[in-house]
């Protein structure tokens, strides 16, 4: 799989061209990126030129070989750990190259970004990532389809939560240290994405979904997911009037850019500043989102597994809080409850809570109590799915 120019794809006709026809022309320029220069190809038609052929070759050796690699990599967990023996040479070479931080990674900024998880922003980051980005991911059409029909679709909460948790860990200073796991987890995730590109087109369901996309998880798709996490959260911080200092906000973006690089996104697509990030967000988010049956099911599965099936009152409360957080457009796409009375409650309570965190109104317990314990519990459970399962290459698509 190589980079394919938009023109060539359009000229070749077929499903990908049909998808291209529904998308606005790619205008975001590489001059707005960290790299400052690049080919400027539409990332809709760029996948992972390094990882894809390597993973393709591994799957060509058979499922037993993939399972063996999973077993070998199980014990490879921390950033400073040498790769275990026994991997095929071509795979080891790829991982050694992929695990290296880019030359432009700035340890000072990564450390500063790590302060985000601390008290001042920690609660809001967790709230916005779980009841915000986690739900929006269900309204991202291709993400919903690919998660649903790939192996992880059989345990949907685990799947969605892992994406959010990786995103949350990007703001964890410990994640980037020698004994942290972020670099390893990101490279493993990059390999899983390449595996999905290999497996998912073999699913009998894939030709009917994907909005005409033949090969899933393009660079554009990964950027969309990043924007649903990092950029959307930063927009929300600004909207809620708790935007961090410029220095901290820049460090937040830098940490994301380093992680996107580790996930295989080319540097020419990494926004150099927030203005460039917002411009890219505006370009990619709209066409990527919409209502799908799979996305609505994912949203419900997410609630089921966090609060348990049944519990209709709590579910209704969380659905309406989720609606307040993500807004009506996304909430309608995933068919979340609409409750005008609760909508008023959240519209009053959340800003007060935000201001009490800021210290501009006293921290009156009644205000904190308006955001019920259930929300704290939701966040806690969401982020701790028990013993975290290791990231492994899927051996198949979702079992029928
Ligand atoms: C797997 C994170 C973008 C679809 C994973 C895993 C993580 C992750 C941590 C490994 C979970 C595991 O198997 O243990 C991320 C992050 C992204 C991103 C941080 C971007 C910033 C995307 C996009 C799509 C996608 C854009 C699809 C459009 C999937 C699928 C799997 C996966 C289908 C495999 C599920 C399976 O095991 O069958 N991702 N992801 N991801 N991701 Fe992503």
Coordinates of N, CA and C in Angstrom, one line a residue, residues 34 48 76 79 94 97-107 109-111 113 129 159 162-177 180-191 193 197 219 222-223 225-227 229-230 250-267 269-271 391:
X34 N 4.2 21.0 11.6 CA 5.5 20.9 12.4 C 6.6 20.8 11.4
X48 N -0.2 4.1 6.0 CA 1.1 4.0 6.7 C 2.1 3.3 5.9
X76 N 7.1 -7.0 26.3 CA 7.8 -5.7 26.0 C 6.8 -4.6 26.3
X79 N 9.3 1.9 27.9 CA 10.0 2.6 26.8 C 11.4 2.3 26.7
X94 N 11.5 -2.7 11.9 CA 10.4 -1.7 11.9 C 10.2 -1.1 13.3
X97 N 12.8 1.3 14.5 CA 12.7 2.7 13.9 C 11.5 3.4 14.4
X98 N 10.4 2.7 14.6 CA 9.1 3.3 15.0 C 9.1 3.8 16.4
X99 N 9.9 3.1 17.3 CA 9.8 3.5 18.7 C 10.6 4.7 19.1
X100 N 11.5 5.2 18.1 CA 12.3 6.3 18.5 C 11.5 7.6 18.5
X101 N 11.7 8.5 19.5 CA 11.1 9.8 19.4 C 11.6 10.6 18.3
X102 N 10.8 11.4 17.7 CA 11.3 12.3 16.6 C 12.3 13.3 17.1
X103 N 13.2 13.7 16.3 CA 14.3 14.6 16.7 C 13.7 15.9 17.3
X104 N 12.5 16.3 16.9 CA 12.0 17.5 17.3 C 11.2 17.4 18.6
X105 N 11.1 16.2 19.2 CA 10.4 16.0 20.5 C 11.2 16.8 21.6
X106 N 10.4 17.6 22.4 CA 11.0 18.5 23.4 C 10.6 17.9 24.8
X107 N 11.6 17.4 25.5 CA 11.3 16.8 26.8 C 10.7 17.7 27.7
X109 N 8.7 20.2 27.1 CA 7.3 20.4 26.8 C 6.5 19.1 27.2
X110 N 7.1 18.0 27.0 CA 6.4 16.7 27.3 C 6.1 16.7 28.9
X111 N 7.2 17.2 29.6 CA 7.0 17.2 31.0 C 6.0 18.2 31.5
X113 N 3.4 19.2 29.7 CA 2.1 18.6 29.3 C 1.6 17.7 30.4
X129 N -12.9 13.9 28.2 CA -12.5 12.7 27.4 C -13.5 11.6 27.4
X159 N -12.7 -1.4 23.8 CA -12.1 -0.9 22.6 C -12.1 0.7 22.6
X162 N -10.0 2.2 25.5 CA -8.6 2.1 25.3 C -8.1 3.3 24.5
X163 N -8.8 3.7 23.5 CA -8.4 4.8 22.7 C -8.4 6.1 23.6
X164 N -9.4 6.3 24.4 CA -9.5 7.4 25.2 C -8.3 7.4 26.3
X165 N -8.1 6.2 26.8 CA -7.1 6.1 27.8 C -5.7 6.4 27.2
X166 N -5.4 5.9 26.0 CA -4.2 6.3 25.4 C -4.1 7.8 25.2
X167 N -5.2 8.4 24.8 CA -5.2 9.9 24.6 C -4.9 10.6 26.0
X168 N -5.5 10.0 27.0 CA -5.4 10.6 28.4 C -3.9 10.5 28.8
X169 N -3.3 9.3 28.5 CA -1.9 9.1 29.0 C -0.9 10.0 28.3
X170 N -1.3 10.5 27.1 CA -0.4 11.4 26.4 C -0.1 12.6 27.3
X171 N -1.0 13.0 28.2 CA -0.8 14.1 29.1 C -0.2 13.6 30.4
X172 N 0.3 12.4 30.4 CA 0.9 11.9 31.7 C 2.4 11.9 31.6
X173 N 3.0 12.8 32.4 CA 4.5 13.0 32.3 C 5.2 11.6 32.4
X174 N 4.7 10.8 33.3 CA 5.3 9.5 33.5 C 5.3 8.6 32.2
X175 N 4.3 8.8 31.4 CA 4.2 8.0 30.2 C 5.4 8.1 29.3
X176 N 6.1 9.2 29.3 CA 7.2 9.5 28.4 C 8.5 9.1 29.0
X177 N 8.6 8.8 30.3 CA 9.9 8.5 30.9 C 10.4 7.1 30.5
X180 N 8.1 4.5 31.6 CA 6.7 4.7 31.1 C 6.4 3.7 30.0
X181 N 5.1 3.8 29.5 CA 4.7 2.8 28.5 C 4.2 3.4 27.2
X182 N 4.2 4.7 27.2 CA 3.5 5.4 26.1 C 4.1 5.1 24.7
X183 N 5.4 5.1 24.7 CA 6.1 4.8 23.4 C 5.8 3.4 22.9
X184 N 5.8 2.5 23.8 CA 5.6 1.1 23.4 C 4.1 0.9 23.0
X185 N 3.2 1.5 23.8 CA 1.8 1.3 23.5 C 1.4 2.0 22.2
X186 N 2.1 3.1 21.9 CA 1.8 3.8 20.7 C 2.2 3.0 19.5
X187 N 3.4 2.4 19.6 CA 3.9 1.6 18.4 C 3.1 0.4 18.3
X188 N 2.7 -0.3 19.4 CA 1.8 -1.4 19.3 C 0.5 -1.0 18.6
X189 N 0.0 0.1 19.0 CA -1.3 0.6 18.4 C -1.1 0.8 16.9
X190 N 0.0 1.4 16.5 CA 0.3 1.6 15.1 C 0.3 0.3 14.4
X191 N 0.8 -0.7 15.0 CA 0.8 -2.1 14.3 C -0.6 -2.6 14.3
X193 N -3.4 -0.9 14.1 CA -4.1 -0.2 13.0 C -3.7 -0.8 11.6
X197 N -6.1 -2.6 8.8 CA -6.1 -2.3 7.3 C -6.0 -3.6 6.5
X219 N -4.6 8.3 7.1 CA -4.1 9.4 8.0 C -5.1 10.4 8.3
X222 N -7.1 9.2 11.3 CA -6.4 9.3 12.6 C -6.4 10.7 13.1
X223 N -6.3 11.7 12.1 CA -6.3 13.1 12.5 C -7.7 13.4 13.1
X225 N -9.7 11.4 14.7 CA -9.8 10.9 16.1 C -9.0 11.8 17.0
X226 N -7.8 12.3 16.6 CA -7.0 13.2 17.4 C -7.9 14.5 17.7
X227 N -8.5 15.0 16.7 CA -9.3 16.2 16.9 C -10.5 16.0 17.8
X229 N -10.4 14.2 20.3 CA -9.8 14.1 21.6 C -9.2 15.5 21.9
X230 N -7.9 15.6 21.5 CA -7.1 16.8 21.9 C -7.8 18.1 21.5
X250 N 0.3 24.9 24.4 CA 1.3 24.5 23.4 C 1.9 23.2 23.7
X251 N 2.2 23.0 25.0 CA 2.8 21.7 25.4 C 1.9 20.6 25.2
X252 N 0.6 20.8 25.5 CA -0.5 19.9 25.2 C -0.5 19.4 23.8
X253 N -0.5 20.4 22.9 CA -0.5 20.1 21.4 C 0.8 19.3 21.1
X254 N 1.9 19.8 21.6 CA 3.2 19.1 21.3 C 3.2 17.7 21.7
X255 N 2.7 17.4 22.9 CA 2.6 16.0 23.3 C 1.8 15.2 22.4
X256 N 0.6 15.7 21.9 CA -0.2 15.0 21.0 C 0.5 14.8 19.7
X257 N 1.3 15.8 19.2 CA 2.0 15.7 17.9 C 3.0 14.6 18.0
X258 N 3.7 14.5 19.2 CA 4.7 13.4 19.3 C 4.0 12.1 19.3
X259 N 2.9 12.0 19.9 CA 2.2 10.7 19.9 C 1.7 10.3 18.6
X260 N 1.1 11.3 17.9 CA 0.6 11.1 16.5 C 1.8 10.6 15.6
X261 N 3.0 11.2 15.8 CA 4.1 10.7 15.0 C 4.4 9.2 15.3
X262 N 4.3 8.9 16.6 CA 4.5 7.5 17.0 C 3.4 6.6 16.4
X263 N 2.2 7.1 16.3 CA 1.1 6.4 15.7 C 1.2 6.3 14.2
X264 N 2.3 6.9 13.6 CA 2.5 6.7 12.2 C 2.0 7.9 11.3
X265 N 1.5 9.0 12.0 CA 1.1 10.1 11.1 C 2.3 10.9 10.7
X266 N 2.3 11.2 9.4 CA 3.4 11.9 8.8 C 3.5 13.4 9.4
X267 N 4.8 13.8 9.6 CA 4.9 15.1 10.2 C 4.3 16.3 9.5
X269 N 1.4 16.5 8.5 CA 0.0 16.7 8.8 C -0.1 17.1 10.3
X270 N 1.0 17.3 11.0 CA 0.9 17.6 12.4 C 0.8 19.2 12.6
X271 N -0.3 19.7 13.1 CA -0.4 21.1 13.2 C 0.7 21.8 14.0
X391 N -2.0 -4.8 24.6 CA -2.4 -4.5 23.2 C -1.8 -5.6 22.3

